[in-house]
């Protein structure tokens, strides 16, 4: 039985499992719920002599209801249960659900595959998968059963982080398969989301984000002024209402979202241009409103997949982004045509454009942060963690902005300044995200260690006590404001009760023989265990990439196809054969290379961003390797095995390690003739705390 699995009766969890160094890891998450176990502020012996509260509790034998699964999954689970047991069947179901939700949340084929590979290796599931742009295929038992799933194109930083943490907790043995599936169901129903997050997650609360993002983008990105910001806000609200109405009807109406949103934007913008006395910059209004619906992030992801060898998925994603953006652009021009007598002249009228010099105003960065906050809301980023996302977005934007200003004069006839600025900005964002995650994970350890009782109260240093007090105060403060989750405050309020029961259980003179909690208290504890896993780095990076990507450039390219840019007129003098002025002039009409070269700029920006992400991950791996060598040189060579394992996990972050292809038909996984190859021998029972004592001895 896998450690942490519940049996036929109420049982206690075994001790914390320690992974072997050769065990496969996901690329973007460290499978280590205690990232600072080698902290000098608490002794190693204290860490390993004490059981956490999770290990002391006798959990209720609550089973996951298989009937809540889709019908096709129920049939597969039923057959797999008869052939290989319930745990094997439910683990396969967990993998399918995890892949579907993660793919919907970030659409990063490479990263989702790594998490699936981790689960496959940990539980020996004989399965393969194909992750397309929106269609997923799963095969189990060498193709005996095959399931297809279709996921919407969406982004969800909170679910991306939660579902990755659930997989981490399952692999580490902190929860069993039934608890993992129940936790997924509760997450889907919003039980692990704050009230503020629920408000922005769906309509009608989500409508407040449309005008905010449209107005700020029109000014900060597309050369609009405050009048254009007001027009974009109104048009953005109308576009959001249209999308809400179509989503509320039925699935058949969703296919019309892009074209009707575009038409609505064109009508509203055209009416303001026609009847407003102040000149309106229509390109800034259109691009600001449609920024919500553009697929610029997918454009960069497509290039990443092509570079990484996922050619089919990358090319399909690349073409899909271009076509869907063209639908939005064409719809907005149709709307403009409805209310305008001369849509070409109105769209190309630049009398109201570029009226604000962003270099000369003090509010450029605050306005960008406000725009980034709206993007975080669009990505359903938890509000209580907005400061993390805004910090990474600001680093990427400011490095990109300042680098472009520095190189603009040196490369006025090429696009090297653009490529360099975007590449360096992406590298800076990756390094900042990894550094911030590392700092937060190490500081969060003190809070998790205290609330989950992984160390004794007397083993904390003054620094640890200070960090815990600040963290607990932050939880209570954000909960009072309605930004944080009430469950976190409720778990804090459970601490006296848990500590009293733990003390009674450890007291040999006390009659208490077990610790039992109510169903709600168990849910709070499991949520605390899952939340203690490290924050997913890509949940920070994806909104930043969204702010850096060239989604608007794709739209500019299509607008130039619909409204060809005017030629540039230049008056030139007529000269004779000797080069002297003949006294006549003529008008020369030349193509506007800056407008017609949008596709070239698009490819330069998107590719440089994709390569910047890869270079950032590579640089982070090098820095981690150097830090490991320095740490190993400064400390005893027989230092903590936990620290060594953690360093190896750090090295597997990002996109640098792609999972190897494993073909079940090749004979490498299950050689022919070996009848017992598919049957894993049962693992010997590990005595409680044996691994911890081994690590403690090694550290000593």
PDB file of N, CA and C in Angstrom, residues 232-278:
ATOM      1  N   UNK A 232     -12.618  53.775 -24.547  1.00  0.00           N
ATOM      2  CA  UNK A 232     -12.262  52.357 -24.463  1.00  0.00           C
ATOM      3  C   UNK A 232     -12.953  51.685 -23.279  1.00  0.00           C
ATOM      4  N   UNK A 233     -13.108  52.403 -22.161  1.00  0.00           N
ATOM      5  CA  UNK A 233     -13.776  51.826 -21.000  1.00  0.00           C
ATOM      6  C   UNK A 233     -15.232  51.500 -21.312  1.00  0.00           C
ATOM      7  N   UNK A 234     -15.921  52.429 -21.985  1.00  0.00           N
ATOM      8  CA  UNK A 234     -17.316  52.185 -22.345  1.00  0.00           C
ATOM      9  C   UNK A 234     -17.413  51.015 -23.324  1.00  0.00           C
ATOM     10  N   UNK A 235     -16.561  51.030 -24.348  1.00  0.00           N
ATOM     11  CA  UNK A 235     -16.574  49.939 -25.329  1.00  0.00           C
ATOM     12  C   UNK A 235     -16.204  48.607 -24.678  1.00  0.00           C
ATOM     13  N   UNK A 236     -15.254  48.640 -23.730  1.00  0.00           N
ATOM     14  CA  UNK A 236     -14.873  47.408 -23.047  1.00  0.00           C
ATOM     15  C   UNK A 236     -16.004  46.835 -22.218  1.00  0.00           C
ATOM     16  N   UNK A 237     -16.748  47.709 -21.538  1.00  0.00           N
ATOM     17  CA  UNK A 237     -17.892  47.235 -20.766  1.00  0.00           C
ATOM     18  C   UNK A 237     -18.946  46.612 -21.677  1.00  0.00           C
ATOM     19  N   UNK A 238     -19.196  47.253 -22.816  1.00  0.00           N
ATOM     20  CA  UNK A 238     -20.169  46.695 -23.774  1.00  0.00           C
ATOM     21  C   UNK A 238     -19.698  45.344 -24.306  1.00  0.00           C
ATOM     22  N   UNK A 239     -18.398  45.222 -24.596  1.00  0.00           N
ATOM     23  CA  UNK A 239     -17.860  43.951 -25.078  1.00  0.00           C
ATOM     24  C   UNK A 239     -18.002  42.866 -24.013  1.00  0.00           C
ATOM     25  N   UNK A 240     -17.758  43.218 -22.733  1.00  0.00           N
ATOM     26  CA  UNK A 240     -17.911  42.240 -21.668  1.00  0.00           C
ATOM     27  C   UNK A 240     -19.345  41.778 -21.510  1.00  0.00           C
ATOM     28  N   UNK A 241     -20.293  42.712 -21.642  1.00  0.00           N
ATOM     29  CA  UNK A 241     -21.707  42.337 -21.539  1.00  0.00           C
ATOM     30  C   UNK A 241     -22.095  41.399 -22.682  1.00  0.00           C
ATOM     31  N   UNK A 242     -21.589  41.672 -23.887  1.00  0.00           N
ATOM     32  CA  UNK A 242     -21.873  40.801 -25.028  1.00  0.00           C
ATOM     33  C   UNK A 242     -21.335  39.398 -24.775  1.00  0.00           C
ATOM     34  N   UNK A 243     -20.100  39.305 -24.285  1.00  0.00           N
ATOM     35  CA  UNK A 243     -19.529  37.980 -24.018  1.00  0.00           C
ATOM     36  C   UNK A 243     -20.312  37.265 -22.921  1.00  0.00           C
ATOM     37  N   UNK A 244     -20.692  37.975 -21.868  1.00  0.00           N
ATOM     38  CA  UNK A 244     -21.473  37.377 -20.791  1.00  0.00           C
ATOM     39  C   UNK A 244     -22.795  36.829 -21.318  1.00  0.00           C
ATOM     40  N   UNK A 245     -23.463  37.617 -22.167  1.00  0.00           N
ATOM     41  CA  UNK A 245     -24.735  37.165 -22.710  1.00  0.00           C
ATOM     42  C   UNK A 245     -24.596  35.922 -23.559  1.00  0.00           C
ATOM     43  N   UNK A 246     -23.543  35.865 -24.392  1.00  0.00           N
ATOM     44  CA  UNK A 246     -23.363  34.698 -25.254  1.00  0.00           C
ATOM     45  C   UNK A 246     -22.964  33.467 -24.453  1.00  0.00           C
ATOM     46  N   UNK A 247     -22.131  33.669 -23.424  1.00  0.00           N
ATOM     47  CA  UNK A 247     -21.735  32.538 -22.586  1.00  0.00           C
ATOM     48  C   UNK A 247     -22.930  31.985 -21.815  1.00  0.00           C
ATOM     49  N   UNK A 248     -23.849  32.884 -21.424  1.00  0.00           N
ATOM     50  CA  UNK A 248     -25.004  32.463 -20.632  1.00  0.00           C
ATOM     51  C   UNK A 248     -26.043  31.716 -21.450  1.00  0.00           C
ATOM     52  N   UNK A 249     -26.030  31.882 -22.764  1.00  0.00           N
ATOM     53  CA  UNK A 249     -27.055  31.236 -23.591  1.00  0.00           C
ATOM     54  C   UNK A 249     -26.836  29.733 -23.665  1.00  0.00           C
ATOM     55  N   UNK A 250     -25.898  29.315 -24.472  1.00  0.00           N
ATOM     56  CA  UNK A 250     -25.578  27.899 -24.604  1.00  0.00           C
ATOM     57  C   UNK A 250     -24.245  27.781 -25.319  1.00  0.00           C
ATOM     58  N   UNK A 251     -23.784  26.560 -25.449  1.00  0.00           N
ATOM     59  CA  UNK A 251     -22.480  26.344 -26.075  1.00  0.00           C
ATOM     60  C   UNK A 251     -22.465  26.747 -27.542  1.00  0.00           C
ATOM     61  N   UNK A 252     -23.614  26.673 -28.207  1.00  0.00           N
ATOM     62  CA  UNK A 252     -23.650  27.021 -29.628  1.00  0.00           C
ATOM     63  C   UNK A 252     -23.393  28.500 -29.850  1.00  0.00           C
ATOM     64  N   UNK A 253     -23.764  29.340 -28.874  1.00  0.00           N
ATOM     65  CA  UNK A 253     -23.587  30.779 -29.037  1.00  0.00           C
ATOM     66  C   UNK A 253     -22.150  31.221 -28.811  1.00  0.00           C
ATOM     67  N   UNK A 254     -21.339  30.396 -28.156  1.00  0.00           N
ATOM     68  CA  UNK A 254     -19.962  30.800 -27.872  1.00  0.00           C
ATOM     69  C   UNK A 254     -19.141  31.000 -29.138  1.00  0.00           C
ATOM     70  N   UNK A 255     -19.523  30.350 -30.210  1.00  0.00           N
ATOM     71  CA  UNK A 255     -18.759  30.471 -31.445  1.00  0.00           C
ATOM     72  C   UNK A 255     -18.849  31.877 -32.029  1.00  0.00           C
ATOM     73  N   UNK A 256     -19.842  32.648 -31.594  1.00  0.00           N
ATOM     74  CA  UNK A 256     -20.041  33.997 -32.115  1.00  0.00           C
ATOM     75  C   UNK A 256     -19.373  35.069 -31.263  1.00  0.00           C
ATOM     76  N   UNK A 257     -18.697  34.679 -30.187  1.00  0.00           N
ATOM     77  CA  UNK A 257     -18.158  35.673 -29.264  1.00  0.00           C
ATOM     78  C   UNK A 257     -17.195  36.619 -29.961  1.00  0.00           C
ATOM     79  N   UNK A 258     -16.217  36.092 -30.680  1.00  0.00           N
ATOM     80  CA  UNK A 258     -15.180  36.938 -31.269  1.00  0.00           C
ATOM     81  C   UNK A 258     -15.751  37.942 -32.263  1.00  0.00           C
ATOM     82  N   UNK A 259     -16.597  37.476 -33.172  1.00  0.00           N
ATOM     83  CA  UNK A 259     -17.093  38.383 -34.205  1.00  0.00           C
ATOM     84  C   UNK A 259     -18.048  39.420 -33.621  1.00  0.00           C
ATOM     85  N   UNK A 260     -18.924  39.028 -32.680  1.00  0.00           N
ATOM     86  CA  UNK A 260     -19.866  39.987 -32.100  1.00  0.00           C
ATOM     87  C   UNK A 260     -19.169  40.974 -31.169  1.00  0.00           C
ATOM     88  N   UNK A 261     -18.150  40.515 -30.444  1.00  0.00           N
ATOM     89  CA  UNK A 261     -17.366  41.444 -29.625  1.00  0.00           C
ATOM     90  C   UNK A 261     -16.671  42.467 -30.512  1.00  0.00           C
ATOM     91  N   UNK A 262     -16.121  42.017 -31.631  1.00  0.00           N
ATOM     92  CA  UNK A 262     -15.479  42.947 -32.561  1.00  0.00           C
ATOM     93  C   UNK A 262     -16.465  43.955 -33.136  1.00  0.00           C
ATOM     94  N   UNK A 263     -17.646  43.489 -33.541  1.00  0.00           N
ATOM     95  CA  UNK A 263     -18.654  44.401 -34.097  1.00  0.00           C
ATOM     96  C   UNK A 263     -19.094  45.425 -33.044  1.00  0.00           C
ATOM     97  N   UNK A 264     -19.301  44.962 -31.814  1.00  0.00           N
ATOM     98  CA  UNK A 264     -19.694  45.882 -30.741  1.00  0.00           C
ATOM     99  C   UNK A 264     -18.638  46.947 -30.515  1.00  0.00           C
ATOM    100  N   UNK A 265     -17.370  46.542 -30.499  1.00  0.00           N
ATOM    101  CA  UNK A 265     -16.282  47.502 -30.307  1.00  0.00           C
ATOM    102  C   UNK A 265     -16.247  48.525 -31.433  1.00  0.00           C
ATOM    103  N   UNK A 266     -16.430  48.055 -32.661  1.00  0.00           N
ATOM    104  CA  UNK A 266     -16.423  48.981 -33.797  1.00  0.00           C
ATOM    105  C   UNK A 266     -17.569  49.974 -33.755  1.00  0.00           C
ATOM    106  N   UNK A 267     -18.758  49.521 -33.369  1.00  0.00           N
ATOM    107  CA  UNK A 267     -19.921  50.417 -33.311  1.00  0.00           C
ATOM    108  C   UNK A 267     -19.736  51.481 -32.233  1.00  0.00           C
ATOM    109  N   UNK A 268     -19.353  51.067 -31.023  1.00  0.00           N
ATOM    110  CA  UNK A 268     -19.194  52.024 -29.924  1.00  0.00           C
ATOM    111  C   UNK A 268     -18.077  53.015 -30.230  1.00  0.00           C
ATOM    112  N   UNK A 269     -16.936  52.522 -30.686  1.00  0.00           N
ATOM    113  CA  UNK A 269     -15.842  53.425 -31.015  1.00  0.00           C
ATOM    114  C   UNK A 269     -16.187  54.372 -32.147  1.00  0.00           C
ATOM    115  N   UNK A 270     -16.869  53.863 -33.174  1.00  0.00           N
ATOM    116  CA  UNK A 270     -17.257  54.715 -34.299  1.00  0.00           C
ATOM    117  C   UNK A 270     -18.254  55.794 -33.896  1.00  0.00           C
ATOM    118  N   UNK A 271     -19.186  55.483 -33.022  1.00  0.00           N
ATOM    119  CA  UNK A 271     -20.153  56.483 -32.568  1.00  0.00           C
ATOM    120  C   UNK A 271     -19.472  57.610 -31.794  1.00  0.00           C
ATOM    121  N   UNK A 272     -18.549  57.245 -30.925  1.00  0.00           N
ATOM    122  CA  UNK A 272     -17.826  58.287 -30.189  1.00  0.00           C
ATOM    123  C   UNK A 272     -16.977  59.133 -31.138  1.00  0.00           C
ATOM    124  N   UNK A 273     -16.343  58.511 -32.122  1.00  0.00           N
ATOM    125  CA  UNK A 273     -15.539  59.275 -33.078  1.00  0.00           C
ATOM    126  C   UNK A 273     -16.413  60.245 -33.871  1.00  0.00           C
ATOM    127  N   UNK A 274     -17.620  59.819 -34.162  1.00  0.00           N
ATOM    128  CA  UNK A 274     -18.490  60.630 -35.017  1.00  0.00           C
ATOM    129  C   UNK A 274     -19.121  61.798 -34.264  1.00  0.00           C
ATOM    130  N   UNK A 275     -19.495  61.597 -33.017  1.00  0.00           N
ATOM    131  CA  UNK A 275     -20.272  62.606 -32.311  1.00  0.00           C
ATOM    132  C   UNK A 275     -19.493  63.309 -31.195  1.00  0.00           C
ATOM    133  N   UNK A 276     -18.322  62.847 -30.854  1.00  0.00           N
ATOM    134  CA  UNK A 276     -17.532  63.492 -29.819  1.00  0.00           C
ATOM    135  C   UNK A 276     -16.702  64.607 -30.432  1.00  0.00           C
ATOM    136  N   UNK A 277     -16.711  65.764 -29.815  1.00  0.00           N
ATOM    137  CA  UNK A 277     -15.973  66.897 -30.364  1.00  0.00           C
ATOM    138  C   UNK A 277     -14.465  66.686 -30.281  1.00  0.00           C
ATOM    139  N   UNK A 278     -14.002  66.065 -29.207  1.00  0.00           N
ATOM    140  CA  UNK A 278     -12.569  65.795 -29.067  1.00  0.00           C
ATOM    141  C   UNK A 278     -12.171  64.654 -30.005  1.00  0.00           C
TER     142      UNK A 278
END
